[in-house]
Amino acid sequence: MAAAHLLRASSSRASVLFVIVAVFAGFSEGREAGRDELFAETLRDEAVARLYELGKVTDADGHLERTFLSPAFTRASKQVLDWMKDAGLKTWVDQMGNVHGRVDGRNASAEALLIGSHIDTVIDAGFYDGTLGVISAIAAVKALMKKGRLNDLKRPVEVIAFSDEEGVRFQSTFLGSSAVAGILPAKAFEISDKSGATLRDVLKANSLEATEESLIQLKYDPSSVWGYVEVHIEQGPVLEFLGYPLGVVKGIAGQTRLKVTVGGSQGHAGTIPMAMRQDPMAASAELILFLETLCKSPAKFLNRREQCRSLSGDSIDGLVCTVGDISIWPGASNVIPGQVTFSVDLRAIDDEAREAVIFEFSEQLYEICDRRSVLCTVEQKHSAGAVRCDPALSSHLEWAARTAAREISGGFTQTQAPVMMSGAGHDAMAMSHLTKVGMLFVRCRGGVSHSPEEYVLEEDVWAAGLAIMNFLESL
Ligand code: GLV
Ligand code: MN
Ligand code: MN
């Protein structure tokens, strides 16, 4: 039954991704909708208009930037709450700034399906990352309301717009979904943003509570929840390469974020001889290049170590390492810096392999720092294990995606939706601590994301909304 073709995408960015096109069984092929039942007005036209509208809600001039509980975030959350009301949902905002909209369906006390994504963004973001999942879920509920089917739902359905998935403001990620999943520790209230404001300060300034009691209230009771579903842009090139609008996520890579601080001896750029410097900038450059070499050829390094013998393959599935943020003090062209800090973002499908790479990086880091007489510290800011999506939920989502693709193409598409791993992090990672999770990916142009160039075809926005509508109707 589950025969599979293994495809390797050929473009350079796609070459690290393997896609398993699996055959799922168990859901009827028979559902055929007339064009008027496809709700193009709600699922495509209005959804696309809302994506553009939210894309304009920004704290910055000239680019999209909407981080956790910023003024733009608050405006966006009010807008999303209104759209949830418009879709027939009962709404509220919780103590971590997450926006919720719920409909009870036929049985208010049955386990609820949670469906969501995030409305915070990276800096200089596109319009779709996170927002697409929230807007397509609201659109699907609204289409069901128009169909007069909202109160027929077998179980409660709750749409959640999470407040922080990107982790830009506090470098922590998943503040919103971790709180709902009950895995956010009280010590998280003490983390601070670049301005020095703690999470507690920021919550209080937004009239939100920051107490152990509020964390207990935020946490959902696992016995009240049936599962969590998330729609998200793929953020990679595979679906476009395969020519399919939607894909099913089989799992999400684990990730670690580190903050490396390199302290040196600040001094005059014109007077200190090269041999007498303790330059944290040059040391950071060596560390960053070493990280790149390690992640390109991990086996070369890890095989040397007894404890890493099990990881003797030439590559580690999905291993990627990035330094995306660097700060220099004091930052002037005629000053040898006193201190450099930089971020490390490291991901892999295999948690043990990810730990081994971090261990190797730290070992080499201290050696390099000793040799250069600079003082280095490494702080772990975030760590999340890889997540496997629930097979039955994934199979159900595959049926919903395939049906939507077929309906929109007028019966043309018959093949199974591709099944893939996610290298990007998602709220589903945190939600997997609460309940079973499933995800759908939506094709995006050129695989580009975390960029204003991010783009999803209007027909694919429609496919996403229709797939969720199909899924909700078949619960
Ligand atoms: C979220 O977008 C992440 O994977 O960093
Ligand atoms: Mn996202
Ligand atoms: Mn993102």
GROMACS .gro file of C-alpha atoms and ligand atoms in nm:
model
  482
    1MET     CA    1   0.000   0.000   0.000
    2ALA     CA    2   0.249   0.262   0.108
    3ALA     CA    3   0.468   0.238  -0.198
    4ALA     CA    4   0.700   0.534  -0.231
    5HIS     CA    5   0.908   0.703  -0.490
    6LEU     CA    6   1.210   0.881  -0.358
    7LEU     CA    7   1.270   1.200  -0.548
    8ARG     CA    8   1.569   1.424  -0.517
    9ALA     CA    9   1.498   1.779  -0.619
   10SER     CA   10   1.760   1.898  -0.864
   11SER     CA   11   1.810   2.268  -0.794
   12SER     CA   12   2.093   2.348  -0.558
   13ARG     CA   13   1.868   2.467  -0.276
   14ALA     CA   14   1.640   2.170  -0.325
   15SER     CA   15   1.921   1.920  -0.336
   16VAL     CA   16   1.930   1.875   0.040
   17LEU     CA   17   1.564   1.786   0.053
   18PHE     CA   18   1.425   1.444  -0.005
   19VAL     CA   19   1.058   1.415  -0.076
   20ILE     CA   20   0.867   1.098  -0.027
   21VAL     CA   21   0.556   1.083  -0.237
   22ALA     CA   22   0.363   0.830  -0.036
   23VAL     CA   23   0.035   0.664  -0.114
   24PHE     CA   24  -0.225   0.705   0.155
   25ALA     CA   25  -0.547   0.511   0.171
   26GLY     CA   26  -0.864   0.538   0.376
   27PHE     CA   27  -1.049   0.848   0.256
   28SER     CA   28  -1.311   0.848  -0.013
   29GLU     CA   29  -1.226   0.975  -0.361
   30GLY     CA   30  -1.594   1.033  -0.424
   31ARG     CA   31  -1.640   1.392  -0.303
   32GLU     CA   32  -1.698   1.623  -0.598
   33ALA     CA   33  -1.808   1.981  -0.551
   34GLY     CA   34  -1.971   2.212  -0.801
   35ARG     CA   35  -1.772   2.534  -0.871
   36ASP     CA   36  -2.013   2.737  -0.656
   37GLU     CA   37  -1.932   2.515  -0.357
   38LEU     CA   38  -1.565   2.607  -0.384
   39PHE     CA   39  -1.613   2.951  -0.221
   40ALA     CA   40  -1.358   3.133  -0.437
   41GLU     CA   41  -1.484   3.466  -0.304
   42THR     CA   42  -1.409   3.378   0.059
   43LEU     CA   43  -1.125   3.128   0.030
   44ARG     CA   44  -0.931   3.306  -0.245
   45ASP     CA   45  -1.033   3.669  -0.306
   46GLU     CA   46  -1.105   3.775   0.050
   47ALA     CA   47  -0.821   3.565   0.194
   48VAL     CA   48  -0.570   3.721  -0.049
   49ALA     CA   49  -0.702   4.073   0.025
   50ARG     CA   50  -0.661   4.005   0.398
   51LEU     CA   51  -0.304   3.880   0.351
   52TYR     CA   52  -0.220   4.207   0.178
   53GLU     CA   53  -0.403   4.409   0.442
   54LEU     CA   54  -0.215   4.243   0.728
   55GLY     CA   55   0.109   4.279   0.530
   56LYS     CA   56   0.070   4.654   0.568
   57VAL     CA   57   0.046   4.637   0.949
   58THR     CA   58   0.407   4.711   1.040
   59ASP     CA   59   0.619   4.894   1.295
   60ALA     CA   60   0.876   4.997   1.033
   61ASP     CA   61   0.890   5.243   0.747
   62GLY     CA   62   0.925   5.066   0.416
   63HIS     CA   63   0.936   4.704   0.533
   64LEU     CA   64   0.722   4.456   0.725
   65GLU     CA   65   0.825   4.412   1.087
   66ARG     CA   66   0.576   4.301   1.352
   67THR     CA   67   0.732   4.141   1.654
   68PHE     CA   68   0.577   4.007   1.975
   69LEU     CA   69   0.339   4.262   2.134
   70SER     CA   70   0.474   4.558   1.937
   71PRO     CA   71   0.226   4.839   1.850
   72ALA     CA   72   0.177   4.690   1.499
   73PHE     CA   73   0.128   4.347   1.652
   74THR     CA   74  -0.152   4.484   1.871
   75ARG     CA   75  -0.322   4.641   1.567
   76ALA     CA   76  -0.288   4.314   1.373
   77SER     CA   77  -0.430   4.110   1.659
   78LYS     CA   78  -0.738   4.338   1.680
   79GLN     CA   79  -0.788   4.296   1.306
   80VAL     CA   80  -0.759   3.916   1.326
   81LEU     CA   81  -1.003   3.910   1.618
   82ASP     CA   82  -1.258   4.104   1.407
   83TRP     CA   83  -1.212   3.861   1.116
   84MET     CA   84  -1.267   3.569   1.355
   85LYS     CA   85  -1.593   3.729   1.476
   86ASP     CA   86  -1.696   3.784   1.115
   87ALA     CA   87  -1.648   3.408   1.058
   88GLY     CA   88  -1.896   3.327   1.339
   89LEU     CA   89  -1.636   3.250   1.606
   90LYS     CA   90  -1.648   3.338   1.977
   91THR     CA   91  -1.326   3.531   2.040
   92TRP     CA   92  -1.078   3.626   2.314
   93VAL     CA   93  -0.713   3.721   2.366
   94ASP     CA   94  -0.518   3.520   2.625
   95GLN     CA   95  -0.250   3.635   2.871
   96MET     CA   96   0.033   3.569   2.620
   97GLY     CA   97  -0.130   3.779   2.347
   98ASN     CA   98  -0.260   3.479   2.146
   99VAL     CA   99  -0.590   3.550   1.966
  100HIS     CA  100  -0.849   3.269   1.985
  101GLY     CA  101  -1.176   3.211   1.798
  102ARG     CA  102  -1.392   2.908   1.878
  103VAL     CA  103  -1.707   2.740   1.757
  104ASP     CA  104  -1.859   2.458   1.960
  105GLY     CA  105  -2.025   2.261   1.680
  106ARG     CA  106  -2.262   1.981   1.783
  107ASN     CA  107  -2.086   1.885   2.103
  108ALA     CA  108  -1.929   2.162   2.311
  109SER     CA  109  -1.768   1.916   2.551
  110ALA     CA  110  -1.600   1.699   2.285
  111GLU     CA  111  -1.222   1.722   2.240
  112ALA     CA  112  -1.146   2.030   2.029
  113LEU     CA  113  -0.948   2.056   1.708
  114LEU     CA  114  -0.703   2.346   1.736
  115ILE     CA  115  -0.591   2.503   1.412
  116GLY     CA  116  -0.349   2.792   1.389
  117SER     CA  117  -0.023   2.960   1.309
  118HIS     CA  118   0.146   3.287   1.407
  119ILE     CA  119   0.100   3.659   1.332
  120ASP     CA  120   0.440   3.789   1.442
  121THR     CA  121   0.699   3.833   1.166
  122VAL     CA  122   1.071   3.847   1.109
  123ILE     CA  123   1.234   4.179   1.015
  124ASP     CA  124   1.176   4.267   0.648
  125ALA     CA  125   0.924   3.985   0.624
  126GLY     CA  126   0.691   3.862   0.352
  127PHE     CA  127   0.312   3.857   0.374
  128TYR     CA  128   0.257   3.481   0.410
  129ASP     CA  129   0.479   3.328   0.679
  130GLY     CA  130   0.240   3.245   0.964
  131THR     CA  131  -0.035   3.478   0.847
  132LEU     CA  132  -0.137   3.242   0.565
  133GLY     CA  133  -0.219   2.966   0.817
  134VAL     CA  134  -0.430   3.198   1.031
  135ILE     CA  135  -0.615   3.360   0.742
  136SER     CA  136  -0.685   3.036   0.555
  137ALA     CA  137  -0.823   2.877   0.875
  138ILE     CA  138  -1.054   3.176   0.933
  139ALA     CA  139  -1.159   3.167   0.566
  140ALA     CA  140  -1.240   2.793   0.588
  141VAL     CA  141  -1.457   2.852   0.896
  142LYS     CA  142  -1.628   3.144   0.724
  143ALA     CA  143  -1.704   2.933   0.416
  144LEU     CA  144  -1.858   2.667   0.641
  145MET     CA  145  -2.068   2.937   0.807
  146LYS     CA  146  -2.189   3.053   0.464
  147LYS     CA  147  -2.271   2.693   0.385
  148GLY     CA  148  -2.477   2.677   0.706
  149ARG     CA  149  -2.254   2.392   0.832
  150LEU     CA  150  -2.076   2.558   1.123
  151ASN     CA  151  -2.302   2.417   1.391
  152ASP     CA  152  -2.285   2.069   1.234
  153LEU     CA  153  -1.917   2.032   1.320
  154LYS     CA  154  -1.866   1.709   1.513
  155ARG     CA  155  -1.630   1.870   1.764
  156PRO     CA  156  -1.534   2.222   1.873
  157VAL     CA  157  -1.293   2.394   1.638
  158GLU     CA  158  -1.066   2.668   1.767
  159VAL     CA  159  -0.853   2.892   1.545
  160ILE     CA  160  -0.548   3.037   1.726
  161ALA     CA  161  -0.329   3.322   1.599
  162PHE     CA  162  -0.011   3.271   1.805
  163SER     CA  163   0.177   3.575   1.927
  164ASP     CA  164   0.539   3.465   1.884
  165GLU     CA  165   0.683   3.198   1.663
  166GLU     CA  166   0.977   3.384   1.511
  167GLY     CA  167   1.143   3.468   1.841
  168VAL     CA  168   1.278   3.793   1.696
  169ARG     CA  169   1.208   4.007   1.999
  170PHE     CA  170   1.324   3.773   2.277
  171GLN     CA  171   1.532   3.520   2.076
  172SER     CA  172   1.324   3.248   2.240
  173THR     CA  173   1.062   3.135   1.980
  174PHE     CA  174   0.714   2.989   2.040
  175LEU     CA  175   0.623   3.205   2.341
  176GLY     CA  176   0.255   3.189   2.240
  177SER     CA  177   0.222   2.821   2.152
  178SER     CA  178   0.453   2.707   2.436
  179ALA     CA  179   0.223   2.880   2.684
  180VAL     CA  180  -0.085   2.706   2.539
  181ALA     CA  181   0.100   2.373   2.533
  182GLY     CA  182   0.203   2.425   2.897
  183ILE     CA  183   0.581   2.407   2.837
  184LEU     CA  184   0.672   2.771   2.900
  185PRO     CA  185   0.862   2.791   3.233
  186ALA     CA  186   0.802   3.083   3.470
  187LYS     CA  187   1.171   3.180   3.433
  188ALA     CA  188   1.085   3.287   3.076
  189PHE     CA  189   0.930   3.603   3.226
  190GLU     CA  190   1.286   3.723   3.302
  191ILE     CA  191   1.427   3.705   2.947
  192SER     CA  192   1.490   4.046   2.798
  193ASP     CA  193   1.478   4.207   2.455
  194LYS     CA  194   1.750   4.428   2.304
  195SER     CA  195   1.616   4.735   2.489
  196GLY     CA  196   1.650   4.553   2.822
  197ALA     CA  197   1.273   4.515   2.876
  198THR     CA  198   1.184   4.174   3.020
  199LEU     CA  199   0.897   3.960   2.896
  200ARG     CA  200   0.726   4.038   3.227
  201ASP     CA  201   0.761   4.417   3.163
  202VAL     CA  202   0.629   4.382   2.808
  203LEU     CA  203   0.328   4.172   2.915
  204LYS     CA  204   0.243   4.416   3.194
  205ALA     CA  205   0.272   4.715   2.959
  206ASN     CA  206   0.008   4.540   2.746
  207SER     CA  207  -0.218   4.478   3.051
  208LEU     CA  208  -0.138   4.106   3.045
  209GLU     CA  209  -0.058   3.905   3.357
  210ALA     CA  210   0.286   3.755   3.412
  211THR     CA  211   0.249   3.518   3.704
  212GLU     CA  212   0.279   3.144   3.768
  213GLU     CA  213  -0.099   3.147   3.803
  214SER     CA  214  -0.143   3.303   3.457
  215LEU     CA  215   0.083   3.033   3.306
  216ILE     CA  216  -0.134   2.763   3.466
  217GLN     CA  217  -0.446   2.925   3.320
  218LEU     CA  218  -0.291   2.954   2.974
  219LYS     CA  219  -0.212   2.582   2.957
  220TYR     CA  220  -0.474   2.369   2.781
  221ASP     CA  221  -0.586   2.044   2.942
  222PRO     CA  222  -0.465   1.768   2.704
  223SER     CA  223  -0.789   1.577   2.761
  224SER     CA  224  -0.987   1.870   2.615
  225VAL     CA  225  -0.792   1.868   2.287
  226TRP     CA  226  -0.821   1.625   1.993
  227GLY     CA  227  -0.534   1.751   1.779
  228TYR     CA  228  -0.355   2.050   1.625
  229VAL     CA  229  -0.339   2.135   1.256
  230GLU     CA  230  -0.129   2.408   1.092
  231VAL     CA  231  -0.114   2.541   0.737
  232HIS     CA  232   0.211   2.720   0.648
  233ILE     CA  233   0.399   2.829   0.338
  234GLU     CA  234   0.661   2.572   0.251
  235GLN     CA  235   0.948   2.825   0.265
  236GLY     CA  236   1.142   2.595   0.032
  237PRO     CA  237   1.137   2.504  -0.338
  238VAL     CA  238   1.013   2.143  -0.340
  239LEU     CA  239   0.639   2.185  -0.410
  240GLU     CA  240   0.713   2.429  -0.690
  241PHE     CA  241   0.964   2.181  -0.831
  242LEU     CA  242   0.704   1.902  -0.815
  243GLY     CA  243   0.427   2.125  -0.954
  244TYR     CA  244   0.187   2.059  -0.666
  245PRO     CA  245   0.008   2.330  -0.463
  246LEU     CA  246  -0.003   2.158  -0.124
  247GLY     CA  247   0.219   1.913   0.062
  248VAL     CA  248   0.189   1.712   0.382
  249VAL     CA  249   0.453   1.757   0.651
  250LYS     CA  250   0.575   1.433   0.799
  251GLY     CA  251   0.807   1.589   1.056
  252ILE     CA  252   0.990   1.905   1.166
  253ALA     CA  253   1.367   1.931   1.220
  254GLY     CA  254   1.493   1.996   1.571
  255GLN     CA  255   1.667   2.328   1.633
  256THR     CA  256   1.905   2.499   1.871
  257ARG     CA  257   1.980   2.869   1.901
  258LEU     CA  258   2.299   2.984   2.068
  259LYS     CA  259   2.436   3.324   2.162
  260VAL     CA  260   2.816   3.336   2.141
  261THR     CA  261   2.997   3.621   2.315
  262VAL     CA  262   3.361   3.688   2.231
  263GLY     CA  263   3.541   3.935   2.455
  264GLY     CA  264   3.876   4.085   2.351
  265SER     CA  265   4.091   4.383   2.423
  266GLN     CA  266   3.949   4.710   2.292
  267GLY     CA  267   4.205   4.943   2.145
  268HIS     CA  268   4.331   5.191   1.888
  269ALA     CA  269   4.326   5.060   1.528
  270GLY     CA  270   4.638   5.257   1.437
  271THR     CA  271   4.869   5.188   1.728
  272ILE     CA  272   4.841   4.825   1.843
  273PRO     CA  273   5.073   4.593   1.643
  274MET     CA  274   4.899   4.296   1.485
  275ALA     CA  275   5.087   4.044   1.699
  276MET     CA  276   4.973   4.215   2.019
  277ARG     CA  277   4.599   4.216   1.954
  278GLN     CA  278   4.321   4.018   2.119
  279ASP     CA  279   4.069   4.094   1.848
  280PRO     CA  280   3.721   3.944   1.904
  281MET     CA  281   3.615   4.033   1.548
  282ALA     CA  282   3.888   3.822   1.385
  283ALA     CA  283   3.818   3.543   1.635
  284SER     CA  284   3.446   3.554   1.551
  285ALA     CA  285   3.527   3.534   1.181
  286GLU     CA  286   3.731   3.217   1.243
  287LEU     CA  287   3.454   3.068   1.459
  288ILE     CA  288   3.187   3.140   1.199
  289LEU     CA  289   3.394   2.990   0.919
  290PHE     CA  290   3.465   2.685   1.134
  291LEU     CA  291   3.090   2.644   1.192
  292GLU     CA  292   3.030   2.652   0.817
  293THR     CA  293   3.302   2.390   0.753
  294LEU     CA  294   3.167   2.168   1.032
  295CYS     CA  295   2.812   2.178   0.900
  296LYS     CA  296   2.918   2.116   0.541
  297SER     CA  297   3.131   1.811   0.631
  298PRO     CA  298   3.024   1.694   0.978
  299ALA     CA  299   3.156   1.340   0.932
  300LYS     CA  300   3.512   1.471   0.896
  301PHE     CA  301   3.493   1.609   1.251
  302LEU     CA  302   3.246   1.383   1.430
  303ASN     CA  303   3.408   1.056   1.323
  304ARG     CA  304   3.719   1.151   1.520
  305ARG     CA  305   3.525   1.119   1.842
  306GLU     CA  306   3.451   0.787   2.006
  307GLN     CA  307   3.107   0.901   2.124
  308CYS     CA  308   3.006   1.004   1.772
  309ARG     CA  309   3.095   0.681   1.591
  310SER     CA  310   2.725   0.611   1.534
  311LEU     CA  311   2.707   0.924   1.321
  312SER     CA  312   2.959   0.809   1.069
  313GLY     CA  313   2.761   0.891   0.752
  314ASP     CA  314   2.898   1.158   0.522
  315SER     CA  315   2.608   1.388   0.593
  316ILE     CA  316   2.351   1.452   0.863
  317ASP     CA  317   1.994   1.465   0.739
  318GLY     CA  318   1.874   1.825   0.721
  319LEU     CA  319   2.179   1.972   0.902
  320VAL     CA  320   2.198   2.347   0.845
  321CYS     CA  321   2.384   2.611   1.050
  322THR     CA  322   2.340   2.986   1.023
  323VAL     CA  323   2.489   3.296   1.181
  324GLY     CA  324   2.222   3.557   1.111
  325ASP     CA  325   2.285   3.826   1.371
  326ILE     CA  326   2.609   3.986   1.487
  327SER     CA  327   2.674   4.284   1.715
  328ILE     CA  328   3.001   4.463   1.765
  329TRP     CA  329   3.104   4.689   2.051
  330PRO     CA  330   3.173   4.976   2.013
  331GLY     CA  331   3.151   4.949   1.632
  332ALA     CA  332   3.376   5.211   1.474
  333SER     CA  333   3.622   5.175   1.188
  334ASN     CA  334   3.921   5.302   1.389
  335VAL     CA  335   3.858   5.089   1.700
  336ILE     CA  336   3.961   4.727   1.757
  337PRO     CA  337   3.634   4.597   1.903
  338GLY     CA  338   3.604   4.508   2.271
  339GLN     CA  339   3.328   4.255   2.225
  340VAL     CA  340   3.142   4.069   1.952
  341THR     CA  341   2.825   3.866   1.999
  342PHE     CA  342   2.668   3.649   1.733
  343SER     CA  343   2.379   3.408   1.702
  344VAL     CA  344   2.399   3.046   1.588
  345ASP     CA  345   2.093   2.870   1.450
  346LEU     CA  346   2.151   2.498   1.404
  347ARG     CA  347   1.897   2.244   1.277
  348ALA     CA  348   1.885   1.873   1.196
  349ILE     CA  349   1.629   1.596   1.165
  350ASP     CA  350   1.819   1.375   1.409
  351ASP     CA  351   1.836   1.515   1.764
  352GLU     CA  352   2.141   1.309   1.862
  353ALA     CA  353   2.332   1.431   1.558
  354ARG     CA  354   2.235   1.793   1.634
  355GLU     CA  355   2.368   1.755   1.990
  356ALA     CA  356   2.691   1.603   1.856
  357VAL     CA  357   2.745   1.897   1.618
  358ILE     CA  358   2.685   2.148   1.901
  359PHE     CA  359   2.931   1.959   2.121
  360GLU     CA  360   3.197   1.964   1.846
  361PHE     CA  361   3.139   2.334   1.777
  362SER     CA  362   3.175   2.421   2.148
  363GLU     CA  363   3.495   2.214   2.183
  364GLN     CA  364   3.657   2.382   1.882
  365LEU     CA  365   3.528   2.723   1.990
  366TYR     CA  366   3.714   2.706   2.321
  367GLU     CA  367   4.032   2.591   2.143
  368ILE     CA  368   4.015   2.877   1.892
  369CYS     CA  369   3.938   3.129   2.166
  370ASP     CA  370   4.229   3.005   2.383
  371ARG     CA  371   4.469   3.026   2.089
  372ARG     CA  372   4.357   3.384   2.018
  373SER     CA  373   4.353   3.485   2.387
  374VAL     CA  374   3.992   3.603   2.376
  375LEU     CA  375   3.724   3.512   2.627
  376CYS     CA  376   3.430   3.319   2.483
  377THR     CA  377   3.097   3.215   2.634
  378VAL     CA  378   2.816   3.017   2.475
  379GLU     CA  379   2.460   3.053   2.595
  380GLN     CA  380   2.181   2.829   2.473
  381LYS     CA  381   1.876   3.047   2.393
  382HIS     CA  382   1.647   2.781   2.253
  383SER     CA  383   1.635   2.409   2.197
  384ALA     CA  384   1.353   2.204   2.049
  385GLY     CA  385   1.364   1.838   1.952
  386ALA     CA  386   1.254   1.714   1.611
  387VAL     CA  387   0.883   1.641   1.585
  388ARG     CA  388   0.703   1.362   1.400
  389CYS     CA  389   0.356   1.447   1.273
  390ASP     CA  390   0.074   1.204   1.352
  391PRO     CA  391   0.041   0.949   1.065
  392ALA     CA  392  -0.341   0.923   1.077
  393LEU     CA  393  -0.385   1.301   1.092
  394SER     CA  394  -0.134   1.340   0.807
  395SER     CA  395  -0.320   1.084   0.601
  396HIS     CA  396  -0.646   1.272   0.659
  397LEU     CA  397  -0.479   1.603   0.562
  398GLU     CA  398  -0.335   1.442   0.249
  399TRP     CA  399  -0.685   1.344   0.141
  400ALA     CA  400  -0.811   1.699   0.210
  401ALA     CA  401  -0.521   1.852   0.015
  402ARG     CA  402  -0.556   1.615  -0.281
  403THR     CA  403  -0.931   1.674  -0.294
  404ALA     CA  404  -0.883   2.053  -0.289
  405ALA     CA  405  -0.616   2.037  -0.562
  406ARG     CA  406  -0.843   1.823  -0.776
  407GLU     CA  407  -1.149   2.043  -0.723
  408ILE     CA  408  -0.965   2.363  -0.809
  409SER     CA  409  -0.803   2.216  -1.118
  410GLY     CA  410  -1.140   2.086  -1.242
  411GLY     CA  411  -1.053   1.721  -1.176
  412PHE     CA  412  -0.708   1.735  -1.334
  413THR     CA  413  -0.491   1.642  -1.034
  414GLN     CA  414  -0.519   1.282  -0.921
  415THR     CA  415  -0.176   1.218  -0.775
  416GLN     CA  416  -0.106   1.212  -0.402
  417ALA     CA  417   0.007   1.527  -0.230
  418PRO     CA  418   0.385   1.516  -0.166
  419VAL     CA  419   0.503   1.431   0.185
  420MET     CA  420   0.804   1.620   0.318
  421MET     CA  421   1.012   1.718   0.621
  422SER     CA  422   1.020   2.078   0.741
  423GLY     CA  423   1.352   2.248   0.804
  424ALA     CA  424   1.174   2.555   0.936
  425GLY     CA  425   1.035   2.568   1.289
  426HIS     CA  426   0.661   2.593   1.346
  427ASP     CA  427   0.416   2.636   1.633
  428ALA     CA  428   0.328   2.269   1.575
  429MET     CA  429   0.660   2.186   1.747
  430ALA     CA  430   0.542   2.337   2.074
  431MET     CA  431   0.187   2.206   2.027
  432SER     CA  432   0.321   1.849   1.989
  433HIS     CA  433   0.382   1.858   2.366
  434LEU     CA  434   0.006   1.897   2.414
  435THR     CA  435  -0.151   1.686   2.142
  436LYS     CA  436  -0.102   1.507   1.809
  437VAL     CA  437  -0.008   1.744   1.527
  438GLY     CA  438  -0.042   1.757   1.148
  439MET     CA  439   0.067   2.020   0.895
  440LEU     CA  440   0.005   2.121   0.537
  441PHE     CA  441   0.260   2.316   0.333
  442VAL     CA  442   0.161   2.559   0.059
  443ARG     CA  443   0.380   2.609  -0.249
  444CYS     CA  444   0.567   2.941  -0.266
  445ARG     CA  445   0.750   3.112  -0.550
  446GLY     CA  446   1.115   3.014  -0.580
  447GLY     CA  447   1.107   2.867  -0.230
  448VAL     CA  448   1.172   3.218  -0.100
  449SER     CA  449   1.066   3.313   0.254
  450HIS     CA  450   1.177   3.547   0.534
  451SER     CA  451   1.194   3.807   0.258
  452PRO     CA  452   0.957   4.061   0.103
  453GLU     CA  453   0.990   3.848  -0.214
  454GLU     CA  454   0.778   3.577  -0.048
  455TYR     CA  455   0.481   3.499  -0.276
  456VAL     CA  456   0.200   3.244  -0.295
  457LEU     CA  457  -0.025   3.214  -0.601
  458GLU     CA  458  -0.385   3.322  -0.539
  459GLU     CA  459  -0.501   2.977  -0.656
  460ASP     CA  460  -0.277   2.816  -0.393
  461VAL     CA  461  -0.420   3.036  -0.117
  462TRP     CA  462  -0.757   2.908  -0.237
  463ALA     CA  463  -0.635   2.546  -0.233
  464ALA     CA  464  -0.514   2.587   0.126
  465GLY     CA  465  -0.849   2.727   0.245
  466LEU     CA  466  -1.042   2.461   0.057
  467ALA     CA  467  -0.827   2.181   0.201
  468ILE     CA  468  -0.897   2.305   0.552
  469MET     CA  469  -1.267   2.335   0.475
  470ASN     CA  470  -1.267   1.976   0.340
  471PHE     CA  471  -1.082   1.861   0.649
  472LEU     CA  472  -1.321   2.033   0.891
  473GLU     CA  473  -1.625   1.893   0.715
  474SER     CA  474  -1.489   1.542   0.731
  475LEU     CA  475  -1.386   1.548   1.097
  476GLV     C1  476   1.087   3.015   1.181
  476GLV     O1  477   1.054   3.074   1.083
  476GLV     C2  478   1.212   2.946   1.183
  476GLV     O2  479   1.218   2.830   1.141
  476GLV     O3  480   1.313   3.010   1.221
  477MN      MN  481   0.637   3.071   1.033
  478MN      MN  482   0.928   3.245   0.985
   0.00000   0.00000   0.00000
